CSV table of C-alpha atoms in Angstrom, one decimal:
chain,number,residue,atom,x,y,z
A,106,UNK,CA,117.7,85.1,135.0
A,107,UNK,CA,115.9,86.6,132.6
A,108,UNK,CA,117.1,86.6,129.2
A,109,UNK,CA,118.2,90.2,128.3
A,110,UNK,CA,116.7,90.1,124.6
A,111,UNK,CA,114.0,88.4,123.5
A,112,UNK,CA,112.8,87.6,119.7
A,113,UNK,CA,110.0,87.4,117.8
A,114,UNK,CA,109.4,85.9,113.9
A,115,UNK,CA,106.3,86.7,112.2
A,116,UNK,CA,104.8,84.4,109.2
A,117,UNK,CA,102.6,86.7,107.0
A,118,UNK,CA,100.3,84.2,105.1
A,119,UNK,CA,98.4,85.0,102.0
A,120,UNK,CA,98.5,84.5,98.1
A,121,UNK,CA,96.9,88.1,98.0
A,122,UNK,CA,100.2,90.1,99.3
A,123,UNK,CA,102.3,88.1,97.0
A,124,UNK,CA,100.6,89.1,94.0
A,125,UNK,CA,100.6,92.3,94.8
A,126,UNK,CA,96.9,92.8,95.2
A,127,UNK,CA,96.6,93.5,98.7
A,128,UNK,CA,99.6,95.9,100.8
A,129,UNK,CA,100.4,94.2,103.8
A,130,UNK,CA,99.8,96.0,107.0
A,131,UNK,CA,100.7,93.7,109.3
A,132,UNK,CA,104.3,93.8,109.2
A,133,UNK,CA,104.6,97.3,110.1
A,134,UNK,CA,101.7,96.9,113.0
A,135,UNK,CA,103.3,93.5,114.7
A,136,UNK,CA,106.7,95.3,114.3
A,137,UNK,CA,105.4,98.5,116.2
A,138,UNK,CA,103.4,96.3,119.0
A,139,UNK,CA,106.4,94.2,119.3
A,140,UNK,CA,108.6,97.0,120.1
A,141,UNK,CA,106.3,98.1,123.1
A,142,UNK,CA,106.3,94.6,124.4
A,143,UNK,CA,110.4,94.9,124.6
A,144,UNK,CA,110.5,92.0,122.2
A,145,UNK,CA,112.7,92.5,118.9
A,146,UNK,CA,110.9,91.0,115.0
A,147,UNK,CA,113.8,89.2,113.7
A,148,UNK,CA,112.5,87.8,110.9
A,149,UNK,CA,109.5,87.8,108.8
A,150,UNK,CA,108.5,85.3,106.3
A,151,UNK,CA,105.7,86.0,103.8
A,152,UNK,CA,104.2,82.8,102.2
A,153,UNK,CA,101.2,81.6,99.9
A,154,UNK,CA,98.6,79.3,100.8
A,155,UNK,CA,100.4,76.2,100.6
A,156,UNK,CA,100.3,74.0,103.5
A,157,UNK,CA,103.8,72.8,103.4
A,158,UNK,CA,105.4,75.9,102.8
A,159,UNK,CA,103.4,77.3,105.8
A,160,UNK,CA,104.8,74.3,107.7
A,161,UNK,CA,108.4,75.0,106.9
A,162,UNK,CA,108.0,78.5,107.5
A,163,UNK,CA,106.4,78.0,110.7
A,164,UNK,CA,108.8,75.4,112.1
A,165,UNK,CA,112.0,77.7,111.0
A,166,UNK,CA,111.2,80.5,113.0
A,167,UNK,CA,109.5,78.8,116.0
A,168,UNK,CA,112.7,77.0,116.8
A,169,UNK,CA,114.8,80.1,115.8
A,170,UNK,CA,112.9,82.6,118.3
A,171,UNK,CA,111.3,83.0,121.7
A,172,UNK,CA,108.0,84.1,119.9
A,173,UNK,CA,106.1,83.2,116.7
A,174,UNK,CA,103.2,85.2,115.2
A,175,UNK,CA,101.5,84.5,111.9
A,176,UNK,CA,98.8,86.8,110.1
A,177,UNK,CA,96.1,85.3,108.0
A,178,UNK,CA,94.4,82.2,107.0
A,179,UNK,CA,92.2,81.7,110.1
A,180,UNK,CA,89.1,82.4,108.4
A,181,UNK,CA,86.2,80.6,107.3
A,182,UNK,CA,86.7,79.2,103.7
A,183,UNK,CA,88.8,76.7,101.7
A,184,UNK,CA,91.8,78.8,101.4
A,185,UNK,CA,92.1,79.4,105.3
A,186,UNK,CA,94.7,76.8,105.9
A,187,UNK,CA,97.0,78.2,108.9
A,188,UNK,CA,95.4,76.1,111.7
A,189,UNK,CA,95.7,72.3,109.4
A,190,UNK,CA,99.6,73.8,108.8
A,191,UNK,CA,100.0,74.5,112.3
A,192,UNK,CA,98.9,71.3,113.8
A,193,UNK,CA,101.0,69.7,110.9
A,194,UNK,CA,103.8,71.7,112.2
A,195,UNK,CA,103.6,70.8,115.7
A,196,UNK,CA,102.5,67.4,115.1
A,197,UNK,CA,99.4,67.6,116.9
A,198,UNK,CA,95.4,66.8,115.7
A,199,UNK,CA,93.0,69.7,114.4
A,200,UNK,CA,90.0,69.4,117.1
A,201,UNK,CA,87.0,72.0,117.7
A,202,UNK,CA,87.8,74.3,120.7
A,203,UNK,CA,84.7,74.1,122.8
A,204,UNK,CA,84.7,77.8,123.9
A,205,UNK,CA,85.3,78.9,120.4
A,206,UNK,CA,82.1,77.0,119.2
A,207,UNK,CA,80.2,78.7,122.1
A,208,UNK,CA,81.7,82.4,120.9
A,209,UNK,CA,81.0,81.5,117.2
A,210,UNK,CA,77.4,80.2,118.3
A,211,UNK,CA,76.7,83.6,120.0
A,212,UNK,CA,78.2,85.6,117.2
A,213,UNK,CA,76.4,84.3,114.4
A,214,UNK,CA,73.0,83.5,116.9
A,215,UNK,CA,71.1,86.8,114.6
A,216,UNK,CA,73.1,85.9,111.6
A,217,UNK,CA,71.9,82.4,109.9
A,218,UNK,CA,73.7,80.4,113.2
A,219,UNK,CA,76.6,78.0,112.5
A,220,UNK,CA,77.1,76.9,109.4
A,221,UNK,CA,80.2,74.6,108.2
A,222,UNK,CA,82.4,77.4,106.9
A,223,UNK,CA,81.7,79.4,110.3
A,224,UNK,CA,82.5,76.0,112.3
A,225,UNK,CA,85.8,76.0,110.6
A,226,UNK,CA,86.9,79.2,112.8
A,227,UNK,CA,86.4,76.7,115.8
A,228,UNK,CA,89.3,74.5,115.1
A,229,UNK,CA,92.4,74.7,116.7
A,230,UNK,CA,95.9,72.9,117.0
A,231,UNK,CA,94.9,70.2,119.8
A,232,UNK,CA,96.1,72.1,123.2
A,233,UNK,CA,95.7,75.3,121.7
A,234,UNK,CA,94.2,78.4,123.6
A,235,UNK,CA,92.1,81.4,122.7
A,236,UNK,CA,93.0,84.8,121.9
A,237,UNK,CA,89.9,87.1,122.1
A,238,UNK,CA,88.6,89.1,119.0
A,239,UNK,CA,86.3,91.8,119.9
A,240,UNK,CA,85.7,92.9,116.2
A,241,UNK,CA,84.1,89.7,114.3
A,242,UNK,CA,83.7,86.8,117.0
A,243,UNK,CA,85.9,84.2,115.6
A,244,UNK,CA,89.3,83.9,117.9
A,245,UNK,CA,93.0,83.8,117.7
A,246,UNK,CA,94.8,81.3,118.9
A,247,UNK,CA,97.8,80.8,121.2
A,248,UNK,CA,99.7,77.5,121.5
A,249,UNK,CA,102.9,77.4,122.9
A,250,UNK,CA,105.3,80.2,121.3
A,251,UNK,CA,102.8,80.5,118.5
A,252,UNK,CA,100.4,83.2,118.3
A,253,UNK,CA,97.7,82.7,115.1
A,254,UNK,CA,96.2,85.9,114.2
A,255,UNK,CA,93.6,87.1,111.8
A,256,UNK,CA,94.6,88.9,108.4
A,257,UNK,CA,92.5,91.6,108.1
A,258,UNK,CA,94.7,94.8,109.8
A,259,UNK,CA,92.0,95.9,112.3
A,260,UNK,CA,90.9,92.5,113.1
A,261,UNK,CA,94.6,91.6,113.9
A,262,UNK,CA,95.0,95.2,116.0
A,263,UNK,CA,92.3,93.9,118.2
A,264,UNK,CA,94.1,90.6,118.9
A,265,UNK,CA,97.6,92.0,119.7
A,266,UNK,CA,95.4,94.5,122.1
A,267,UNK,CA,94.4,91.7,124.1
A,268,UNK,CA,98.2,90.0,124.1
A,269,UNK,CA,99.3,92.8,125.4
A,270,UNK,CA,101.5,92.4,128.5
A,271,UNK,CA,100.8,88.9,128.5
A,272,UNK,CA,104.2,87.9,127.0
A,273,UNK,CA,107.4,88.3,128.8
A,274,UNK,CA,109.9,90.5,127.5
A,275,UNK,CA,113.1,91.8,127.8
A,276,UNK,CA,114.9,95.1,128.3
A,277,UNK,CA,113.8,97.9,126.3
A,278,UNK,CA,115.5,98.6,123.1
A,279,UNK,CA,116.2,102.5,123.6
A,280,UNK,CA,116.6,104.7,120.4
A,281,UNK,CA,117.6,108.5,119.7
A,282,UNK,CA,117.6,109.8,116.4
A,283,UNK,CA,119.5,113.2,114.7
A,284,UNK,CA,119.0,114.1,111.3
A,285,UNK,CA,119.6,117.2,108.7
A,286,UNK,CA,119.9,117.6,104.8
A,287,UNK,CA,123.3,115.8,105.5
A,288,UNK,CA,123.8,113.1,102.6
A,289,UNK,CA,124.8,110.0,104.2
A,290,UNK,CA,127.4,109.6,101.5
A,291,UNK,CA,129.3,112.4,103.3
A,292,UNK,CA,129.4,111.2,106.8
A,293,UNK,CA,129.7,107.2,106.0
A,294,UNK,CA,133.1,106.8,107.4
A,295,UNK,CA,132.4,108.9,110.8
A,296,UNK,CA,129.0,106.9,111.4
A,297,UNK,CA,131.0,103.6,110.9
A,298,UNK,CA,134.1,105.0,113.4
A,299,UNK,CA,131.2,106.3,116.0
A,300,UNK,CA,129.5,102.7,115.8
A,301,UNK,CA,132.8,101.0,116.2
A,302,UNK,CA,133.8,103.0,119.3
A,303,UNK,CA,130.3,102.5,121.1
A,304,UNK,CA,129.9,98.6,120.9
A,305,UNK,CA,126.7,98.5,122.7
A,306,UNK,CA,125.2,100.8,120.3
A,307,UNK,CA,123.7,100.3,116.5
A,308,UNK,CA,123.4,103.2,114.3
A,309,UNK,CA,121.1,102.8,111.2
A,310,UNK,CA,121.0,105.5,108.5
A,311,UNK,CA,118.2,106.4,106.5
A,312,UNK,CA,118.3,108.5,103.6
A,313,UNK,CA,115.6,110.6,102.1
A,314,UNK,CA,114.9,113.0,99.4
A,315,UNK,CA,112.8,116.2,100.5
A,316,UNK,CA,112.3,119.9,99.4
A,317,UNK,CA,114.6,119.3,96.5
A,318,UNK,CA,117.5,118.2,98.7
A,319,UNK,CA,118.8,115.1,100.2
A,320,UNK,CA,119.2,114.4,103.9
A,321,UNK,CA,119.4,111.4,106.6
A,322,UNK,CA,118.4,110.5,109.7
A,323,UNK,CA,120.4,108.4,111.8
A,324,UNK,CA,118.9,106.2,114.6
A,325,UNK,CA,121.0,104.9,117.2
A,326,UNK,CA,119.5,102.3,119.3
A,327,UNK,CA,120.7,100.3,122.4
A,328,UNK,CA,119.5,98.9,125.7
A,329,UNK,CA,121.7,101.1,127.6
A,330,UNK,CA,120.7,104.5,128.4
A,331,UNK,CA,124.1,105.7,129.5
A,332,UNK,CA,125.7,104.1,126.4
A,333,UNK,CA,123.0,105.7,124.1
A,334,UNK,CA,123.6,109.2,125.2
A,335,UNK,CA,127.7,108.7,125.0
A,336,UNK,CA,127.1,107.4,121.5
A,337,UNK,CA,124.5,110.4,120.6
A,338,UNK,CA,126.8,112.9,122.0
A,339,UNK,CA,129.8,111.9,119.6
A,340,UNK,CA,128.1,111.5,116.7
A,341,UNK,CA,126.8,114.9,117.2
A,342,UNK,CA,130.4,116.2,117.7
A,343,UNK,CA,131.4,114.6,114.3
A,344,UNK,CA,128.4,116.2,112.8
A,345,UNK,CA,129.3,119.3,113.8
A,346,UNK,CA,132.9,119.1,113.1
A,347,UNK,CA,131.9,118.4,109.7
A,348,UNK,CA,130.0,121.7,109.3
A,349,UNK,CA,126.4,119.9,109.1
A,350,UNK,CA,123.5,121.1,110.5
A,351,UNK,CA,121.1,119.0,112.6
A,352,UNK,CA,118.1,118.7,114.6
A,353,UNK,CA,118.1,115.9,117.5
A,354,UNK,CA,114.9,113.7,117.3
A,355,UNK,CA,115.3,113.9,113.4
A,356,UNK,CA,113.6,115.5,110.3
B,1409,UNK,CA,110.7,73.5,76.6
B,1410,UNK,CA,109.9,76.5,78.0
B,1411,UNK,CA,108.8,76.0,81.8
B,1412,UNK,CA,105.1,76.9,82.3
B,1413,UNK,CA,105.6,78.7,85.3
B,1414,UNK,CA,108.3,81.0,86.6
B,1415,UNK,CA,109.2,81.9,90.1
B,1416,UNK,CA,110.7,84.3,92.4
B,1417,UNK,CA,111.9,85.1,96.0
B,1418,UNK,CA,112.2,88.3,97.8
B,1419,UNK,CA,114.3,89.4,100.3
B,1420,UNK,CA,114.1,92.8,102.1
B,1421,UNK,CA,116.9,93.8,104.1
B,1422,UNK,CA,116.6,96.3,106.8
B,1423,UNK,CA,116.4,96.8,110.5
B,1424,UNK,CA,114.0,99.4,109.8
B,1425,UNK,CA,111.8,97.4,108.3
B,1426,UNK,CA,111.9,95.1,111.6
B,1427,UNK,CA,111.6,97.9,114.1
B,1428,UNK,CA,108.2,99.1,112.5
B,1429,UNK,CA,110.2,102.3,111.7
B,1430,UNK,CA,109.7,102.4,108.0
B,1431,UNK,CA,106.7,100.9,106.8
B,1432,UNK,CA,107.5,98.5,103.2
B,1433,UNK,CA,106.4,99.6,100.0
B,1434,UNK,CA,108.5,97.3,98.2
B,1435,UNK,CA,107.0,93.7,98.8
B,1436,UNK,CA,103.9,95.2,96.9
B,1437,UNK,CA,105.6,97.4,94.2
B,1438,UNK,CA,107.9,94.2,93.7
B,1439,UNK,CA,104.9,91.6,93.7
B,1440,UNK,CA,102.9,94.0,90.9
B,1441,UNK,CA,105.9,94.4,88.9
B,1442,UNK,CA,106.5,90.6,88.9
B,1443,UNK,CA,102.9,89.9,87.7
B,1444,UNK,CA,103.2,91.6,84.7
B,1445,UNK,CA,106.7,90.2,83.8
B,1446,UNK,CA,104.6,86.7,84.2
B,1447,UNK,CA,107.0,85.6,87.3
B,1448,UNK,CA,105.1,84.3,90.7
B,1449,UNK,CA,106.4,86.2,93.7
B,1450,UNK,CA,106.5,82.6,95.5
B,1451,UNK,CA,108.2,84.3,98.7
B,1452,UNK,CA,109.4,86.9,100.7
B,1453,UNK,CA,111.7,87.1,103.9
B,1454,UNK,CA,112.1,90.3,105.7
B,1455,UNK,CA,115.6,90.0,107.9
B,1456,UNK,CA,117.7,92.5,109.8
B,1457,UNK,CA,121.3,93.9,108.6
B,1458,UNK,CA,122.9,90.8,110.0
B,1459,UNK,CA,125.5,89.4,107.3
B,1460,UNK,CA,124.8,85.6,108.1
B,1461,UNK,CA,120.9,85.9,108.4
B,1462,UNK,CA,121.4,87.7,104.8
B,1463,UNK,CA,123.3,85.0,103.6
B,1464,UNK,CA,120.9,82.0,104.7
B,1465,UNK,CA,118.2,83.9,103.1
B,1466,UNK,CA,119.9,84.1,99.9
B,1467,UNK,CA,121.0,81.0,99.6
B,1468,UNK,CA,117.6,79.6,100.8
B,1469,UNK,CA,115.8,81.5,98.0
B,1470,UNK,CA,118.1,81.6,95.2
B,1471,UNK,CA,118.0,77.8,95.0
B,1472,UNK,CA,114.2,77.4,95.8
B,1473,UNK,CA,113.1,79.6,92.7
B,1474,UNK,CA,114.2,80.8,89.4
B,1475,UNK,CA,114.6,84.8,90.3
B,1476,UNK,CA,115.7,86.2,93.4
B,1477,UNK,CA,115.5,90.2,94.1
B,1478,UNK,CA,116.9,92.0,97.3
B,1479,UNK,CA,115.9,95.5,98.5
B,1480,UNK,CA,117.9,97.5,100.7
B,1481,UNK,CA,121.5,97.4,102.1
B,1482,UNK,CA,123.5,98.7,98.7
B,1483,UNK,CA,123.9,102.3,100.2
B,1484,UNK,CA,127.3,104.1,101.3
B,1485,UNK,CA,126.9,103.4,105.1
B,1486,UNK,CA,128.4,100.9,107.5
B,1487,UNK,CA,125.1,98.9,107.5
B,1488,UNK,CA,124.8,98.6,103.8
B,1489,UNK,CA,126.3,95.1,103.9
B,1490,UNK,CA,124.1,93.6,101.2
B,1491,UNK,CA,127.0,93.1,98.6
B,1492,UNK,CA,129.0,91.5,101.2
B,1493,UNK,CA,126.3,89.1,102.3
B,1494,UNK,CA,125.7,87.9,98.7
B,1495,UNK,CA,129.3,87.7,98.0
B,1496,UNK,CA,129.5,85.3,100.7
B,1497,UNK,CA,126.4,83.4,99.9
B,1498,UNK,CA,127.7,83.0,96.7
B,1499,UNK,CA,131.4,82.2,97.5
B,1500,UNK,CA,132.8,85.2,95.6
B,1501,UNK,CA,135.2,87.9,96.1
B,1502,UNK,CA,133.7,91.7,96.2
B,1503,UNK,CA,135.6,93.8,93.7
B,1504,UNK,CA,135.0,97.4,92.2
B,1505,UNK,CA,133.0,97.6,89.0
B,1506,UNK,CA,134.6,99.9,86.6
B,1507,UNK,CA,131.7,100.9,85.1
B,1508,UNK,CA,130.0,101.7,88.3
B,1509,UNK,CA,133.1,104.0,89.7
B,1510,UNK,CA,133.1,105.6,86.7
B,1511,UNK,CA,129.1,106.4,86.9
B,1512,UNK,CA,129.4,107.5,90.4
B,1513,UNK,CA,132.5,109.7,89.8
B,1514,UNK,CA,130.4,111.6,86.9
B,1515,UNK,CA,127.7,111.6,89.6
B,1516,UNK,CA,129.7,113.4,92.5
B,1517,UNK,CA,131.6,115.3,90.2
B,1518,UNK,CA,130.2,118.7,91.0
B,1519,UNK,CA,129.0,117.2,94.8
B,1520,UNK,CA,132.4,117.1,96.3
B,1521,UNK,CA,133.6,113.8,94.4
B,1522,UNK,CA,134.0,110.1,95.6
B,1523,UNK,CA,135.2,109.5,98.9
B,1524,UNK,CA,135.3,106.3,100.6
B,1525,UNK,CA,131.7,105.7,101.6
B,1526,UNK,CA,130.5,106.6,98.1
B,1527,UNK,CA,133.2,104.2,96.6
B,1528,UNK,CA,131.0,101.4,98.6
B,1529,UNK,CA,128.7,102.1,96.1
B,1530,UNK,CA,130.4,100.6,93.6
B,1531,UNK,CA,131.6,97.3,95.0
B,1532,UNK,CA,129.8,94.1,93.6
B,1533,UNK,CA,129.9,90.5,93.9
B,1534,UNK,CA,132.6,89.2,91.2
B,1535,UNK,CA,130.6,88.6,87.8
B,1536,UNK,CA,128.1,91.3,88.7
B,1537,UNK,CA,126.4,93.4,86.0
B,1538,UNK,CA,124.9,96.6,86.5
B,1539,UNK,CA,121.5,97.6,86.7
B,1540,UNK,CA,121.0,101.4,86.1
B,1541,UNK,CA,120.0,103.8,88.2
B,1542,UNK,CA,118.6,106.9,86.9
B,1543,UNK,CA,117.6,108.3,90.1
B,1544,UNK,CA,120.5,108.7,92.2
B,1545,UNK,CA,123.3,107.0,90.8
B,1546,UNK,CA,124.4,104.0,92.4
B,1547,UNK,CA,123.5,101.2,90.5
B,1548,UNK,CA,122.0,98.0,91.3
B,1549,UNK,CA,123.6,94.7,90.7
B,1550,UNK,CA,122.3,91.5,88.6
B,1551,UNK,CA,124.6,88.3,89.4
B,1552,UNK,CA,123.0,85.0,87.9
B,1553,UNK,CA,119.7,85.0,89.0
B,1554,UNK,CA,120.1,87.4,91.6
B,1555,UNK,CA,118.9,91.1,91.3
B,1556,UNK,CA,120.3,93.5,94.0
B,1557,UNK,CA,118.2,96.9,94.3
B,1558,UNK,CA,117.9,99.6,96.2
B,1559,UNK,CA,115.6,99.8,99.5
B,1560,UNK,CA,114.3,103.4,98.8
B,1561,UNK,CA,111.1,102.5,97.2
B,1562,UNK,CA,111.0,105.1,94.0
B,1563,UNK,CA,115.2,104.2,93.6
B,1564,UNK,CA,113.6,100.6,93.7
B,1565,UNK,CA,110.8,101.6,91.2
B,1566,UNK,CA,113.6,103.0,88.6
B,1567,UNK,CA,115.6,99.8,88.9
B,1568,UNK,CA,112.5,97.4,88.2
B,1569,UNK,CA,111.5,99.9,85.2
B,1570,UNK,CA,115.0,99.4,84.0
B,1571,UNK,CA,114.8,95.5,84.1
B,1572,UNK,CA,111.3,95.3,82.6
B,1573,UNK,CA,111.2,93.1,79.8
B,1574,UNK,CA,114.7,91.7,80.4
B,1575,UNK,CA,113.6,88.0,82.3
B,1576,UNK,CA,112.2,85.5,80.8
B,1577,UNK,CA,108.8,84.7,82.2
B,1578,UNK,CA,106.2,82.2,82.1
B,1579,UNK,CA,102.5,81.8,80.9
B,1580,UNK,CA,100.2,84.9,82.1
B,1581,UNK,CA,98.5,84.2,85.5
B,1582,UNK,CA,95.2,85.4,84.5
B,1583,UNK,CA,92.6,86.5,86.9
B,1584,UNK,CA,88.9,87.8,87.3
B,1585,UNK,CA,87.2,89.2,90.2
B,1586,UNK,CA,83.5,89.2,91.5
B,1587,UNK,CA,82.6,90.7,94.8
B,1588,UNK,CA,79.4,91.7,96.8
B,1589,UNK,CA,77.9,92.6,100.1
B,1590,UNK,CA,78.4,88.6,100.6
B,1591,UNK,CA,79.8,87.2,104.2
B,1592,UNK,CA,82.7,84.8,103.2
B,1593,UNK,CA,81.5,82.2,105.8
B,1594,UNK,CA,77.7,82.0,104.4
B,1595,UNK,CA,79.3,80.9,100.8
B,1596,UNK,CA,82.6,78.7,101.8
B,1597,UNK,CA,81.2,75.5,101.2
B,1598,UNK,CA,80.1,76.8,97.8
B,1599,UNK,CA,83.9,78.0,97.1
B,1600,UNK,CA,85.4,75.0,98.1
B,1601,UNK,CA,83.2,73.0,95.8
B,1602,UNK,CA,83.3,75.3,92.7
B,1603,UNK,CA,87.4,75.2,93.0
B,1604,UNK,CA,87.5,71.6,93.5
B,1605,UNK,CA,85.4,71.1,90.3
B,1606,UNK,CA,88.0,73.5,88.6
B,1607,UNK,CA,91.5,72.0,89.2
B,1608,UNK,CA,93.4,74.6,86.8
B,1609,UNK,CA,91.9,77.5,89.0
B,1610,UNK,CA,92.8,78.9,92.5
B,1611,UNK,CA,89.8,80.8,94.2
B,1612,UNK,CA,90.9,83.3,96.9
B,1613,UNK,CA,88.5,85.1,99.4
B,1614,UNK,CA,89.1,88.5,100.4
B,1615,UNK,CA,86.6,89.8,103.1
B,1616,UNK,CA,86.0,93.4,103.9
B,1617,UNK,CA,83.9,95.5,106.0
B,1618,UNK,CA,82.5,98.6,104.4
B,1619,UNK,CA,79.7,101.0,105.0
B,1620,UNK,CA,78.5,98.9,107.9
B,1621,UNK,CA,78.2,95.7,106.2
B,1622,UNK,CA,80.6,92.4,105.4
B,1623,UNK,CA,81.3,91.7,102.0
B,1624,UNK,CA,83.7,89.5,100.0
B,1625,UNK,CA,85.6,89.6,96.5
B,1626,UNK,CA,86.3,86.3,95.4
B,1627,UNK,CA,89.4,86.3,93.2
B,1628,UNK,CA,89.7,83.2,90.4
B,1629,UNK,CA,93.4,82.5,89.2
B,1630,UNK,CA,94.7,80.5,86.2
B,1631,UNK,CA,96.8,80.4,83.4
B,1632,UNK,CA,94.2,78.8,81.2
B,1633,UNK,CA,91.5,81.4,79.9
B,1634,UNK,CA,89.0,78.9,79.2
B,1635,UNK,CA,88.9,77.7,82.3
B,1636,UNK,CA,89.0,80.7,84.1
B,1637,UNK,CA,85.8,81.5,82.3
B,1638,UNK,CA,84.3,78.4,83.0
B,1639,UNK,CA,84.9,78.5,86.9
B,1640,UNK,CA,83.8,82.3,86.8
B,1641,UNK,CA,80.3,80.9,85.6
B,1642,UNK,CA,80.0,78.2,87.8
B,1643,UNK,CA,81.0,80.7,90.9
B,1644,UNK,CA,78.4,83.3,89.5
B,1645,UNK,CA,75.5,80.7,89.1
B,1646,UNK,CA,76.1,79.5,92.7
B,1647,UNK,CA,76.0,82.8,94.2
B,1648,UNK,CA,73.0,83.6,92.4
B,1649,UNK,CA,71.2,80.1,93.5
B,1650,UNK,CA,72.0,81.5,97.0
B,1651,UNK,CA,70.1,84.5,96.4
B,1652,UNK,CA,73.5,87.1,96.4
B,1653,UNK,CA,73.8,90.0,94.2
B,1654,UNK,CA,77.4,90.2,93.0
B,1655,UNK,CA,79.4,92.8,90.8
B,1656,UNK,CA,81.9,91.3,87.8
B,1657,UNK,CA,85.1,92.8,88.7
B,1658,UNK,CA,84.4,93.3,92.1
B,1659,UNK,CA,83.4,95.8,94.7
């Protein structure tokens, strides 16, 4: 029997995110892509370029969730140690993947050829398969439930594109939004009561400040369309009772 | 004796980040702020609005690092459970903080007064102190080495501002950058060798693609100014030897 819900963890690897030098774009990108695959991103860890810290995060998340993704640390330089860390986590050797080597030889043919650094990008944990990279040659790596991807967001995007439709997902998580210039603190009791009455739904409340006024968008999520619609109907009823104007779809 | 290096963990709490609905801005904001306090952000975990997952992340990071920060989940609605999770992690009760209650009473005096949801924002783990919030009334909370802050980035910014200069930091982490239209894969061996020769320094390599050309910025980090300068000088020497043009400060 198919499991109803599939989950994923993400390990974002790189000192540059933790130093504030680079604003991470991969969490949102991977999160949005997973939604479309009907897989829920359950946890993210951002870790530095330190092998044992990466090993710890990889082992914790690969065992907790159906899938694990990593971004960063698969380039040609000395601080790119994701392959070594994953091999250590899995207890396997690092080997040169012949197809990856061939891809890199072709890619660098008119750019000075392979050298020691470039050859690093053909290294995989033993047993790894390749994730195509149409942008810059060096492939990502798939091994077991792990998917090692680049850190540069547009290259990551290409790898996600190559993985689209290849992972088994569960039932889609449906969502409906309603919003308005409604202070969440004036409707918190009703939100809680509506959520309690609809056990197959979760309601998230997302406040904002705009045009000099406070407001909120309320997002209801469920895998069950009928449950979602019933919850949405009751929430709108409560908002009307309280005298609030609201917009389906959110504002 | 003062410890040389102070570290921090960050727990970002919220389903909206994991669903891809909201792009996190707090990791970069907290990371940059910590740099100025001479505290290193060592690890980030993004977790959903699930109490035991928050408890697990809080307990793991508060024990591993000097400081722990959280963002999100301290508002008035049913999905704001950070205070409950932290109290559970610390093994203390949740209590109403009298000063927080007074702040909220003043803030909501002309906005309909306190109600059940708004009073939630006066709840703290027993022993907690307040972090001022000049933006929207509801304060953050400081307890032991934990700092619970809002999820809305401009409110988080105000709380960080209130904390500026109040946390003991270590020696500043200095950095120097040099960059150019240099493919990192053509200089990876040299980068590794220079880093090996300068054990008090780390070199990060950050590739980019711009104006149709690939390039890299190399960031050297160290707490020792003389070591940093020597490492920088040698790296520039190697880049010159290899025939690359480069720009101090990076491009």
